[in-house]
Short mmCIF file of C-alpha atoms in Angstrom, two decimals:
data_model
loop_
_atom_site.label_atom_id
_atom_site.label_comp_id
_atom_site.label_asym_id
_atom_site.label_seq_id
_atom_site.Cartn_x
_atom_site.Cartn_y
_atom_site.Cartn_z
CA MET A 1 56.68 -56.05 -108.22
CA PRO A 2 57.44 -58.54 -111.02
CA THR A 3 57.90 -57.00 -114.45
CA ARG A 4 57.03 -57.56 -118.08
CA MET A 5 58.13 -55.90 -121.31
CA ILE A 6 56.61 -53.39 -123.71
CA ALA A 7 59.10 -53.43 -126.56
CA ASP A 8 62.38 -52.53 -124.81
CA ARG A 9 60.72 -50.99 -121.74
CA THR A 10 60.40 -52.89 -118.48
CA VAL A 11 57.12 -52.18 -116.67
CA SER A 12 55.25 -53.53 -113.69
CA THR A 13 53.21 -56.67 -114.31
CA ILE A 14 50.08 -54.80 -113.20
CA GLY A 15 49.41 -51.29 -114.48
CA LEU A 16 46.82 -48.67 -113.57
CA GLY A 17 44.04 -47.52 -115.88
CA GLY A 18 43.19 -43.87 -115.31
CA MET A 19 39.77 -43.54 -116.96
CA PRO A 20 37.61 -43.89 -113.79
CA MET A 21 39.35 -40.85 -112.32
CA SER A 22 38.18 -38.52 -115.09
CA ILE A 23 34.85 -39.58 -116.62
CA GLU A 24 31.33 -39.93 -115.18
CA GLY A 25 31.31 -40.70 -111.47
CA ARG A 26 34.87 -39.51 -110.97
CA PRO A 27 36.11 -38.72 -107.47
CA ASP A 28 37.59 -35.45 -106.31
CA ALA A 29 41.15 -34.72 -107.37
CA ALA A 30 42.62 -35.45 -103.93
CA ARG A 31 41.37 -39.04 -103.95
CA SER A 32 42.59 -39.55 -107.49
CA VAL A 33 46.05 -38.29 -106.60
CA ALA A 34 46.05 -40.58 -103.55
CA THR A 35 45.16 -43.50 -105.83
CA ILE A 36 48.03 -42.76 -108.20
CA HIS A 37 50.43 -42.33 -105.29
CA ALA A 38 49.25 -45.65 -103.83
CA ALA A 39 50.00 -47.31 -107.17
CA LEU A 40 53.49 -45.83 -107.20
CA ASP A 41 54.01 -46.94 -103.58
CA GLU A 42 53.16 -50.49 -104.66
CA GLY A 43 55.66 -50.48 -107.52
CA VAL A 44 53.28 -49.79 -110.42
CA THR A 45 55.23 -48.24 -113.29
CA LEU A 46 52.68 -48.39 -116.13
CA PHE A 47 49.89 -45.80 -116.21
CA ASP A 48 47.33 -45.81 -119.01
CA THR A 49 45.42 -42.70 -120.02
CA ALA A 50 43.96 -40.94 -123.07
CA ASP A 51 43.16 -37.42 -124.14
CA ALA A 52 39.46 -38.42 -124.28
CA TYR A 53 39.26 -39.30 -120.59
CA HIS A 54 37.34 -36.22 -119.48
CA LEU A 55 33.79 -35.02 -118.87
CA HIS A 56 33.40 -31.54 -120.30
CA ALA A 57 34.29 -30.23 -123.73
CA ASP A 58 36.72 -27.68 -122.30
CA GLU A 59 38.82 -30.21 -120.33
CA VAL A 60 40.30 -32.44 -123.02
CA GLY A 61 43.25 -34.29 -121.52
CA HIS A 62 41.91 -34.09 -117.95
CA ASN A 63 43.28 -37.51 -117.07
CA GLU A 64 46.64 -36.90 -118.74
CA THR A 65 47.10 -33.73 -116.70
CA LEU A 66 45.95 -35.47 -113.52
CA ILE A 67 48.33 -38.41 -113.91
CA ALA A 68 51.30 -36.25 -114.91
CA GLY A 69 50.77 -33.97 -111.92
CA ALA A 70 50.34 -36.84 -109.47
CA ILE A 71 53.48 -38.60 -110.67
CA ALA A 72 55.45 -35.35 -110.40
CA SER A 73 54.21 -34.74 -106.84
CA TRP A 74 54.89 -38.25 -105.54
CA GLY A 75 58.41 -37.48 -104.39
CA GLY A 76 60.08 -40.79 -105.22
CA ASP A 77 62.14 -41.91 -108.21
CA THR A 78 59.85 -42.05 -111.25
CA SER A 79 62.50 -42.56 -113.91
CA ASP A 80 61.16 -46.03 -114.69
CA VAL A 81 57.51 -44.94 -115.01
CA LEU A 82 55.90 -45.33 -118.44
CA VAL A 83 52.79 -43.27 -119.17
CA ALA A 84 50.81 -44.64 -122.12
CA THR A 85 48.25 -42.38 -123.72
CA LYS A 86 45.93 -42.60 -126.71
CA GLY A 87 44.50 -40.40 -129.44
CA GLY A 88 41.81 -40.67 -132.09
CA HIS A 89 38.79 -41.21 -129.84
CA LEU A 90 37.02 -38.04 -128.72
CA ARG A 91 34.25 -36.83 -126.40
CA PRO A 92 32.35 -33.66 -127.27
CA GLY A 93 31.24 -33.18 -123.67
CA ASP A 94 27.73 -34.62 -123.85
CA GLY A 95 28.69 -38.14 -122.77
CA THR A 96 29.06 -39.51 -126.30
CA TRP A 97 32.18 -40.69 -128.10
CA TYR A 98 33.31 -40.35 -131.71
CA VAL A 99 36.45 -41.13 -133.69
CA ASP A 100 38.91 -39.16 -135.79
CA GLY A 101 41.70 -41.15 -137.39
CA ARG A 102 42.93 -38.51 -139.83
CA PRO A 103 46.74 -38.38 -139.80
CA GLU A 104 46.78 -34.61 -139.45
CA TYR A 105 44.49 -34.83 -136.42
CA LEU A 106 46.47 -37.62 -134.74
CA LYS A 107 49.72 -35.70 -135.08
CA LYS A 108 48.18 -32.58 -133.55
CA ALA A 109 46.60 -34.65 -130.78
CA ALA A 110 49.93 -36.27 -129.95
CA GLU A 111 51.64 -32.89 -129.70
CA ALA A 112 48.88 -31.69 -127.35
CA SER A 113 49.19 -34.84 -125.22
CA LEU A 114 52.95 -34.36 -125.01
CA ALA A 115 52.46 -30.79 -123.79
CA ARG A 116 50.15 -32.03 -121.02
CA LEU A 117 52.30 -34.98 -120.00
CA GLY A 118 55.60 -33.09 -120.12
CA GLY A 119 59.02 -34.36 -121.04
CA ASP A 120 60.62 -34.58 -124.45
CA ALA A 121 58.56 -37.48 -125.84
CA ILE A 122 55.46 -39.55 -125.05
CA GLY A 123 56.47 -42.92 -123.63
CA LEU A 124 53.81 -44.94 -125.47
CA TYR A 125 51.27 -43.45 -127.86
CA GLN A 126 48.37 -45.61 -129.04
CA PHE A 127 45.87 -45.10 -131.86
CA HIS A 128 42.71 -45.32 -129.76
CA ARG A 129 40.12 -46.72 -132.16
CA PRO A 130 39.88 -47.28 -135.94
CA ASP A 131 38.02 -44.62 -137.91
CA PRO A 132 35.79 -46.19 -140.62
CA ALA A 133 36.10 -42.99 -142.65
CA VAL A 134 39.91 -43.12 -142.81
CA PRO A 135 42.03 -45.93 -144.29
CA TYR A 136 43.73 -47.71 -141.40
CA ALA A 137 47.09 -47.46 -143.13
CA ASP A 138 46.78 -43.67 -143.20
CA SER A 139 46.18 -43.52 -139.45
CA ILE A 140 49.12 -45.82 -138.75
CA GLY A 141 51.20 -43.63 -141.04
CA ALA A 142 50.78 -40.85 -138.49
CA LEU A 143 52.30 -43.12 -135.83
CA VAL A 144 55.23 -43.82 -138.14
CA GLU A 145 55.81 -40.08 -138.55
CA LEU A 146 55.51 -39.44 -134.81
CA LEU A 147 58.02 -42.21 -134.08
CA ASP A 148 60.48 -41.00 -136.68
CA ALA A 149 60.16 -37.41 -135.44
CA GLY A 150 60.85 -38.48 -131.83
CA THR A 151 57.52 -37.14 -130.57
CA ILE A 152 56.75 -40.61 -129.24
CA ARG A 153 59.12 -43.34 -128.08
CA LEU A 154 56.81 -46.32 -128.62
CA ALA A 155 53.73 -46.83 -130.81
CA GLY A 156 50.70 -48.98 -130.08
CA ILE A 157 47.16 -49.58 -131.30
CA SER A 158 43.88 -50.17 -129.49
CA ASN A 159 40.62 -51.91 -130.38
CA ALA A 160 42.33 -53.63 -133.29
CA ASN A 161 41.65 -56.89 -135.09
CA VAL A 162 44.18 -59.44 -136.34
CA ASP A 163 44.48 -57.91 -139.81
CA GLN A 164 44.99 -54.44 -138.35
CA ILE A 165 47.70 -55.73 -136.02
CA ARG A 166 49.54 -57.33 -138.91
CA LEU A 167 49.21 -54.19 -141.04
CA ALA A 168 50.39 -51.92 -138.24
CA GLN A 169 53.38 -54.15 -137.56
CA GLU A 170 54.28 -54.06 -141.25
CA LEU A 171 53.87 -50.30 -141.66
CA LEU A 172 55.80 -49.60 -138.47
CA GLY A 173 58.66 -51.77 -139.67
CA GLY A 174 58.33 -54.23 -136.80
CA ARG A 175 58.08 -51.46 -134.21
CA LEU A 176 54.51 -52.10 -132.99
CA ALA A 177 54.95 -52.13 -129.21
CA SER A 178 51.48 -52.90 -127.90
CA VAL A 179 47.88 -53.81 -128.61
CA GLN A 180 45.21 -52.65 -126.16
CA ASN A 181 41.93 -54.51 -126.58
CA GLN A 182 38.99 -55.25 -124.34
CA PHE A 183 39.42 -58.59 -122.59
CA SER A 184 37.86 -60.02 -119.43
CA PRO A 185 35.91 -63.06 -118.21
CA ALA A 186 32.84 -61.44 -119.78
CA PHE A 187 34.53 -60.44 -123.04
CA ARG A 188 36.85 -63.04 -124.55
CA SER A 189 36.48 -62.35 -128.28
CA SER A 190 40.00 -60.89 -128.47
CA GLU A 191 41.60 -64.32 -128.02
CA PRO A 192 42.86 -64.34 -131.65
CA GLU A 193 44.50 -60.95 -131.17
CA LEU A 194 46.07 -62.13 -127.91
CA GLU A 195 47.41 -65.24 -129.63
CA LEU A 196 48.91 -63.16 -132.43
CA CYS A 197 50.55 -60.77 -129.96
CA THR A 198 52.04 -63.75 -128.14
CA GLU A 199 53.38 -65.09 -131.44
CA LEU A 200 54.89 -61.73 -132.42
CA GLY A 201 56.12 -60.73 -128.95
CA ILE A 202 53.90 -57.65 -128.82
CA ALA A 203 52.56 -56.53 -125.44
CA PHE A 204 48.82 -57.19 -125.05
CA ILE A 205 47.20 -54.70 -122.66
CA PRO A 206 43.64 -55.74 -121.80
CA TRP A 207 41.36 -52.83 -121.02
CA SER A 208 38.49 -53.31 -118.57
CA PRO A 209 40.18 -56.54 -117.39
CA LEU A 210 37.71 -56.80 -114.50
CA GLY A 211 34.66 -56.24 -116.69
CA GLY A 212 34.29 -52.47 -116.61
CA ILE A 213 33.55 -49.75 -114.09
CA SER A 214 29.94 -50.78 -113.45
CA SER A 215 30.61 -54.53 -113.23
CA ALA A 216 34.02 -55.02 -111.62
CA ALA A 217 32.68 -55.05 -108.06
CA ARG A 218 30.30 -57.92 -108.92
CA LEU A 219 32.83 -60.08 -110.71
CA GLY A 220 32.59 -62.89 -108.15
CA GLU A 221 28.79 -62.86 -108.30
CA ARG A 222 28.77 -63.02 -112.09
CA PHE A 223 31.46 -65.68 -112.46
CA ALA A 224 31.27 -68.30 -109.75
CA PRO A 225 34.59 -70.05 -110.55
CA PHE A 226 36.48 -66.85 -109.84
CA GLN A 227 34.67 -66.53 -106.51
CA GLN A 228 35.48 -70.15 -105.69
CA VAL A 229 39.21 -69.80 -106.38
CA ALA A 230 39.25 -66.51 -104.50
CA ALA A 231 37.64 -68.09 -101.44
CA ASP A 232 40.12 -70.98 -101.52
CA ARG A 233 43.07 -68.57 -101.68
CA GLY A 234 41.75 -65.92 -99.32
CA VAL A 235 41.92 -63.13 -101.88
CA SER A 236 39.37 -61.14 -103.84
CA PRO A 237 37.82 -62.43 -107.09
CA GLN A 238 39.36 -59.38 -108.76
CA VAL A 239 42.85 -60.54 -107.79
CA VAL A 240 42.11 -64.00 -109.17
CA CYS A 241 40.87 -62.43 -112.39
CA LEU A 242 44.06 -60.42 -112.87
CA ALA A 243 46.17 -63.51 -112.12
CA TRP A 244 44.12 -65.35 -114.76
CA HIS A 245 45.01 -62.62 -117.25
CA LEU A 246 48.69 -62.94 -116.42
CA ALA A 247 48.56 -66.71 -116.89
CA LYS A 248 47.16 -66.30 -120.41
CA SER A 249 50.50 -65.21 -121.86
CA PRO A 250 53.76 -63.56 -120.81
CA VAL A 251 52.89 -60.60 -123.06
CA VAL A 252 49.72 -59.71 -121.09
CA ILE A 253 49.87 -56.61 -118.86
CA PRO A 254 46.47 -55.83 -117.29
CA ILE A 255 45.57 -52.22 -116.50
CA PRO A 256 42.70 -52.36 -113.98
CA GLY A 257 41.01 -49.02 -113.56
CA ALA A 258 40.84 -47.57 -110.08
CA SER A 259 39.64 -44.44 -108.34
CA ARG A 260 40.39 -45.53 -104.76
CA PRO A 261 43.80 -46.33 -103.23
CA GLU A 262 42.48 -49.58 -101.75
CA SER A 263 41.44 -50.83 -105.21
CA ILE A 264 44.91 -50.63 -106.76
CA ARG A 265 46.50 -51.95 -103.57
CA ASP A 266 44.30 -55.02 -103.90
CA SER A 267 44.95 -55.43 -107.63
CA VAL A 268 48.74 -55.60 -107.32
CA HIS A 269 48.46 -58.77 -105.22
CA ALA A 270 47.76 -60.61 -108.47
CA ALA A 271 51.38 -60.18 -109.50
CA GLY A 272 52.41 -62.61 -106.77
CA ILE A 273 49.88 -65.33 -107.57
CA THR A 274 50.56 -68.30 -109.83
CA LEU A 275 47.37 -70.19 -110.56
CA THR A 276 47.53 -73.98 -110.75
CA SER A 277 46.56 -75.91 -113.86
CA GLU A 278 43.46 -77.13 -112.02
CA GLU A 279 42.45 -73.57 -111.17
CA LEU A 280 43.03 -72.39 -114.73
CA ALA A 281 40.91 -75.26 -116.07
CA LEU A 282 38.11 -74.22 -113.71
CA LEU A 283 38.35 -70.56 -114.75
CA GLY A 284 38.37 -71.43 -118.44
#
């Protein structure tokens, strides 16, 4: 598996997004564990989760616990695995989402995530989504405190705009490790944030890189150029899409969600594909 960097950490070029294994439509635990083990078998070393990836109000951190347990039970060497989690976006258990960016909440949430994930520090902790009721600088201040206290090793932000990236980088003293924004063939409005991350050398982690849980399977139907390149290469449109992400910039590390072993096994093939300039022009 080729690798890329998140700050000073080397991770697999393709990561695994854990959300489909814990929210609506999730599979049974055995299949989820098999999916995580399949990712590890393929050389995946970046796993993305969040405390809000759960269904019911009494199971906050479901996905964190699932991923931590599956990694621990794999049996191989996991010393190079980086688990990235997020805080500040919550689910009350009725299918809705809300935000809480208060520093005191984020610090408590990080401590709870650390307890679920285990170890002496969270590998990468990301502020999940800006809270309009809380100054952004205050929320980032919590990340600064968590870094300085050693609760987290790396700090990132998610769903951020250009100004927020610049502010976070400033407040963190140049220690902003990653930006996780939505980006896919269907959602390209984060191009300015991707360009800034490339300029600053900050990892850009696109979420829903295949278009989201409900749309990923129809990617080739929705975007004919991806289907065309896939047919020419004898791979799936999803593989072409992930290779397209990788070609955007050396700081891009896609985290396709999966809830089946065969899905992540297919996704990792993108790491070995270099698209031609003609193909990239066709894909746009």
